[in-house]
XYZ file of C-alpha atoms in Angstrom:
416
model
C 96.941 -0.394 141.768
C 96.503 -3.190 143.815
C 94.654 -6.651 143.982
C 91.145 -6.289 145.682
C 89.879 -9.329 144.015
C 89.777 -11.385 146.840
C 86.631 -11.005 149.594
C 88.586 -13.241 152.067
C 92.053 -11.500 151.736
C 90.021 -8.357 152.321
C 88.905 -9.714 155.786
C 92.211 -10.611 156.889
C 93.646 -7.508 155.579
C 90.853 -5.814 158.030
C 91.118 -7.739 160.890
C 94.779 -7.695 161.219
C 94.954 -3.872 161.212
C 91.888 -3.219 163.321
C 93.963 -4.926 166.257
C 96.533 -1.999 165.280
C 94.082 0.725 165.300
C 92.265 -0.555 168.710
C 95.507 0.067 170.217
C 96.051 3.670 169.015
C 92.615 4.602 170.016
C 93.327 3.493 173.500
C 95.724 6.491 173.543
C 92.907 8.493 172.404
C 91.339 10.516 175.284
C 87.971 10.246 174.060
C 88.100 6.872 173.701
C 89.674 6.040 176.921
C 86.894 7.716 178.591
C 84.110 5.986 176.410
C 86.359 2.334 176.732
C 87.038 0.503 173.863
C 85.573 -2.816 171.929
C 87.441 -5.877 172.066
C 86.966 -7.336 168.797
C 85.343 -6.868 165.268
C 82.018 -8.326 166.649
C 82.189 -5.870 169.735
C 82.570 -3.241 167.357
C 79.471 -3.512 165.604
C 77.841 -2.596 169.040
C 80.496 0.365 170.110
C 78.697 3.608 169.882
C 78.966 5.865 166.767
C 81.541 8.820 166.559
C 79.628 11.967 165.467
C 80.599 15.251 164.276
C 79.470 16.460 167.566
C 82.109 14.665 169.487
C 84.720 15.659 167.274
C 83.633 19.366 167.519
C 83.343 18.726 171.326
C 86.686 17.565 171.852
C 88.367 20.651 169.531
C 90.938 20.657 169.161
C 92.812 18.276 170.494
C 90.541 15.641 172.251
C 91.206 12.723 170.013
C 94.909 12.818 169.667
C 96.525 9.502 170.072
C 100.540 10.690 169.606
C 102.619 13.377 171.381
C 102.274 16.157 169.790
C 105.750 16.600 168.694
C 105.151 13.339 166.433
C 102.600 15.576 164.062
C 103.069 16.395 160.475
C 99.521 18.583 159.716
C 96.705 19.741 161.188
C 93.575 19.977 159.265
C 89.850 21.322 159.960
C 87.112 20.780 157.750
C 85.216 23.358 155.444
C 82.419 23.968 158.264
C 79.950 24.028 155.246
C 77.221 22.071 157.338
C 78.090 23.449 160.829
C 80.904 24.453 162.976
C 84.193 22.787 161.634
C 86.101 19.976 162.939
C 89.432 18.918 163.573
C 92.143 16.388 162.354
C 95.422 15.633 161.997
C 98.148 13.401 161.003
C 101.730 11.999 161.348
C 103.725 11.290 158.911
C 103.155 7.849 158.674
C 99.077 8.940 158.627
C 100.278 10.840 155.375
C 101.724 7.782 153.258
C 98.607 5.980 154.152
C 96.530 9.334 152.748
C 98.897 9.797 149.763
C 98.514 6.068 148.766
C 94.953 5.933 148.624
C 93.999 9.089 146.475
C 96.536 8.409 144.033
C 94.811 4.866 143.176
C 93.131 6.120 139.927
C 92.440 4.012 137.584
C 94.229 6.900 135.685
C 97.474 6.997 136.913
C 99.066 9.997 137.967
C 102.894 9.520 136.267
C 106.403 11.244 136.610
C 105.593 13.318 133.454
C 102.207 14.849 134.295
C 101.996 18.440 134.998
C 99.248 18.200 138.105
C 97.225 21.338 138.312
C 95.565 21.360 141.958
C 92.705 23.502 142.337
C 90.962 22.892 145.519
C 91.626 24.821 148.799
C 94.845 24.578 150.844
C 94.529 26.598 153.905
C 93.075 24.188 156.719
C 91.238 21.628 154.156
C 92.716 18.300 153.522
C 91.830 18.277 149.846
C 94.473 20.792 148.050
C 97.582 18.848 150.003
C 96.094 15.523 149.589
C 96.598 15.787 145.836
C 99.876 17.631 146.076
C 101.233 14.886 148.374
C 99.971 12.061 146.032
C 101.120 13.749 142.800
C 104.928 14.641 144.240
C 104.834 10.640 145.373
C 104.520 9.565 142.117
C 106.854 12.212 140.773
C 104.720 14.822 139.156
C 105.031 18.182 138.626
C 102.433 20.051 141.104
C 101.045 23.410 139.961
C 99.203 24.885 143.632
C 96.791 26.497 142.365
C 94.587 26.326 145.249
C 90.987 27.729 145.141
C 88.247 30.857 145.967
C 91.735 32.916 145.925
C 91.584 36.792 144.412
C 95.643 35.738 143.079
C 93.752 32.985 141.328
C 90.677 33.809 139.253
C 89.147 31.340 136.631
C 91.261 33.699 133.548
C 94.854 32.520 135.207
C 93.614 29.078 135.883
C 93.057 29.241 131.596
C 96.293 30.716 131.214
C 97.995 27.952 133.323
C 96.066 25.288 131.805
C 96.800 26.706 128.044
C 100.291 27.128 128.679
C 101.829 24.779 130.813
C 100.752 22.027 129.160
C 98.502 20.868 132.345
C 98.172 16.639 131.839
C 96.053 16.693 135.180
C 93.542 18.702 137.075
C 92.050 18.408 140.863
C 89.167 20.431 142.117
C 85.236 20.630 142.363
C 83.478 19.341 139.344
C 81.750 22.546 139.368
C 85.114 24.465 138.519
C 85.147 22.571 135.223
C 82.247 24.393 133.812
C 83.689 27.588 135.087
C 87.154 26.980 133.354
C 85.411 26.215 130.089
C 83.380 29.637 130.360
C 86.399 31.426 131.442
C 88.390 29.651 128.308
C 86.143 30.555 125.779
C 85.991 34.231 126.907
C 89.360 34.056 125.826
C 88.213 32.680 122.694
C 89.391 29.394 123.396
C 87.907 26.164 122.641
C 88.387 23.602 125.762
C 87.883 20.237 123.625
C 90.498 21.356 121.227
C 92.702 23.939 122.740
C 94.521 21.987 125.416
C 95.194 18.722 123.859
C 97.591 17.829 126.889
C 94.934 17.555 129.071
C 94.003 13.622 129.641
C 91.980 13.714 133.031
C 89.946 15.596 135.385
C 89.989 14.688 138.954
C 87.251 15.958 140.545
C 85.273 15.603 144.186
C 83.799 17.526 146.768
C 80.446 18.560 145.002
C 77.751 15.847 143.948
C 77.940 14.844 140.170
C 75.291 12.735 138.285
C 76.310 11.084 134.977
C 74.793 13.436 133.098
C 77.154 16.223 134.576
C 79.813 13.977 134.232
C 79.156 12.952 130.645
C 78.840 16.665 129.546
C 82.379 17.972 131.460
C 83.990 15.158 129.842
C 82.707 15.943 126.070
C 83.746 19.760 126.905
C 86.789 19.276 127.122
C 87.448 15.886 125.529
C 88.936 14.257 128.407
C 87.723 11.843 130.775
C 86.192 12.606 134.338
C 87.349 10.401 137.475
C 85.333 11.361 140.275
C 87.018 10.997 144.016
C 85.200 10.802 147.695
C 86.147 11.781 151.086
C 86.513 13.908 153.753
C 89.041 16.470 155.688
C 88.760 13.677 158.766
C 89.368 10.501 156.619
C 91.090 11.181 153.224
C 89.962 9.785 150.558
C 87.146 6.888 150.889
C 86.423 5.713 147.663
C 87.671 5.918 143.883
C 86.314 4.971 140.308
C 87.138 2.433 138.527
C 87.139 1.857 134.770
C 83.876 0.937 134.283
C 82.760 4.252 135.992
C 81.409 2.777 139.491
C 83.150 4.487 142.866
C 84.479 1.559 144.651
C 85.051 2.043 148.896
C 88.690 1.517 149.858
C 87.406 -1.350 152.048
C 90.935 -2.697 152.633
C 91.652 0.486 154.197
C 88.497 1.194 156.190
C 85.388 -0.567 157.449
C 82.061 0.789 156.280
C 78.671 0.647 157.671
C 75.258 2.632 156.627
C 73.191 4.179 159.234
C 69.919 4.447 158.658
C 69.024 7.921 161.356
C 65.234 7.246 161.392
C 65.920 3.506 162.665
C 69.059 3.344 164.419
C 69.928 0.217 162.662
C 73.145 0.415 160.801
C 74.020 -2.422 158.506
C 77.099 -3.294 155.895
C 75.308 -2.028 152.798
C 71.734 -0.243 151.976
C 70.879 3.394 152.045
C 71.502 5.878 155.227
C 74.426 7.873 156.423
C 77.994 6.497 155.869
C 79.920 5.564 158.800
C 83.562 4.753 158.467
C 86.157 3.166 160.764
C 89.615 4.346 159.107
C 92.398 1.131 159.869
C 95.549 3.224 159.209
C 95.442 6.162 161.619
C 97.784 6.668 164.448
C 97.413 10.653 165.135
C 93.426 10.507 165.224
C 91.606 7.063 165.398
C 88.513 6.764 164.932
C 86.015 4.498 166.196
C 82.231 3.857 163.626
C 82.398 7.691 162.798
C 79.463 8.960 160.662
C 80.200 11.257 158.349
C 76.471 12.323 157.349
C 77.263 12.056 153.711
C 73.658 10.112 152.414
C 75.098 7.043 150.280
C 74.015 3.707 149.075
C 76.146 1.359 149.520
C 76.040 -2.025 147.720
C 78.075 -5.314 147.565
C 77.836 -6.144 143.727
C 79.947 -7.808 141.135
C 81.069 -5.043 139.221
C 83.363 -5.737 135.677
C 85.774 -4.264 136.925
C 86.605 -7.287 139.488
C 87.298 -5.348 142.653
C 85.868 -6.896 145.435
C 84.921 -3.511 146.777
C 81.980 -2.206 147.800
C 80.308 0.076 145.403
C 78.764 3.758 146.741
C 76.858 5.927 145.627
C 77.136 9.411 147.318
C 73.916 11.539 147.269
C 75.411 14.317 149.590
C 74.399 16.018 152.997
C 71.402 16.996 154.199
C 72.676 21.471 153.125
C 72.010 19.622 149.923
C 68.693 18.339 149.907
C 65.200 20.157 150.357
C 62.721 17.188 150.818
C 62.485 15.342 147.572
C 64.728 17.387 145.953
C 68.307 16.653 145.830
C 71.145 18.745 144.547
C 72.823 16.094 142.287
C 69.062 15.131 141.122
C 68.014 18.896 139.858
C 71.456 18.889 138.286
C 70.829 15.836 136.285
C 68.065 17.139 134.698
C 69.624 20.403 133.589
C 72.604 18.241 132.145
C 69.926 16.325 130.532
C 69.459 18.710 128.330
C 70.485 18.930 124.807
C 74.197 20.191 124.791
C 73.180 22.378 122.111
C 71.426 24.290 124.328
C 75.041 25.155 126.017
C 73.474 25.441 129.685
C 76.142 25.373 132.239
C 74.663 27.139 135.052
C 71.757 27.507 136.968
C 70.427 28.262 140.401
C 67.073 27.753 142.230
C 64.797 27.981 145.665
C 62.437 25.489 146.586
C 58.802 26.661 148.449
C 56.426 23.524 150.074
C 55.169 23.464 146.284
C 56.906 25.170 143.385
C 60.934 25.309 142.661
C 61.749 28.487 140.848
C 64.671 28.126 138.865
C 67.205 30.367 136.841
C 69.337 29.087 134.227
C 71.583 30.318 131.398
C 70.188 29.440 127.955
C 67.885 29.798 125.782
C 63.654 29.682 125.932
C 63.574 26.305 124.907
C 65.754 24.691 127.476
C 63.338 26.467 130.129
C 60.258 25.063 128.806
C 62.047 21.447 128.557
C 63.348 22.231 131.972
C 60.097 23.018 133.353
C 58.603 19.767 131.872
C 61.233 17.441 133.564
C 61.040 18.973 136.702
C 57.387 18.154 136.877
C 57.483 14.887 135.540
C 60.291 14.193 137.901
C 59.295 15.494 141.331
C 55.394 16.359 140.651
C 55.973 19.764 141.422
C 55.417 22.992 139.699
C 58.452 24.474 138.196
C 58.770 28.013 136.911
C 61.860 28.689 135.062
C 63.694 31.745 133.877
C 65.860 31.896 131.169
C 68.505 34.347 131.596
C 71.172 35.572 129.318
C 75.002 34.552 129.329
C 76.668 35.946 132.186
C 73.621 36.965 134.190
C 74.656 33.813 136.881
C 78.294 34.203 136.599
C 79.126 37.425 135.366
C 81.915 38.095 132.872
C 84.038 40.078 135.251
C 84.088 36.954 136.913
C 85.375 34.655 133.879
C 87.827 37.466 132.937
C 89.290 39.194 135.853
C 93.258 39.539 136.812
C 94.936 38.354 139.849
C 94.227 40.850 142.448
C 97.644 40.778 144.755
C 98.976 43.777 147.013
C 101.814 43.488 149.741
C 100.982 45.280 152.598
C 102.363 48.944 152.443
C 101.879 52.054 153.582
C 103.632 54.708 151.061
C 101.328 55.278 147.438
C 102.206 57.907 144.934
C 99.377 60.581 144.343
C 96.696 59.397 142.329
C 96.988 55.475 144.022
C 93.955 54.169 145.784
C 95.530 53.935 149.318
C 92.110 52.655 150.793
C 92.344 49.466 148.483
C 95.128 48.708 150.793
C 93.413 47.836 153.751
C 92.091 44.938 152.526
C 95.166 43.531 152.319
C 96.435 44.057 155.938
């Protein structure tokens, strides 16, 4: 793991590496035009780097090394707008893999690690893959949202290969559980080799986290990061997310007042300290967070962060994680896993897969929590997540032009 118990030592590491970072940033076209801060004190007054800056500089406006030195090129998901470009050298990748592997439940050489997040242009699948291989683990590169890797196939791999670790969105683990049950398998009994579920990428509150752990009979270990930065925070043995302050400088920006501070509530601002290819100075992730420098029972001298999500996850006072917590705060006997909601200015229309009693309790809890009228519909299982989605077989066809009589030759057009 590492020794993160000395704040003085953390400050020394930060100051030493910041000098290296500023030298790298001087080679970036974007920062060369903008000018550079000359010290850590001056960095505090330096303009924030925005997502718009990254988009405007697409594709290589932040490139600080010869292009021949690049190991990989990536783009963000674009879930909140136009994607942003990111690129890394081999040395950058050593840092990325090391940060991801900093789990209090470590990755071992005898692990079989199922990576069920996107590979494509995003960094998330590649990051877990590289970290697991650096520890000698066997990687099962399952990708995500792929016709070749439906949920039924994930369940088969988890079961037949004796998968010990997984990496995915937290919500995906609920879909796997539902798909396992469709196969007649009990998630908590029939996957005895599974020793941890690594999750990240969607909001996760204590109630949802606890429910997932109970269903699978394995601990849930949270991770927080971004394609532009790699892993930014990891979970300690006491369940708190800590920012990796030995690898990046962190600030919190209030978009209303424009004030940026070391802690508090606002948008997370990051200065990664180990970046050759694409140095970033005071990059505003636009993720809503709460950061505090409090003592934790784990002893790590690292700030604690609570990730609230992005603006797309928020409607007025309503947040994705807040509503999630109410849903997963229902008694587990109701077996409510899936929900959706649409908010108006004065009411919330919700649908859940579960019994009428669950809908009634949820209606009351939403009203108490947010002071708004909630209309909650109880739907039969399979209404929000159809059985066909959970039982579908892989759909793969190589491009071809020759077919037998009776074959669906129009379907081949989908694979060109």
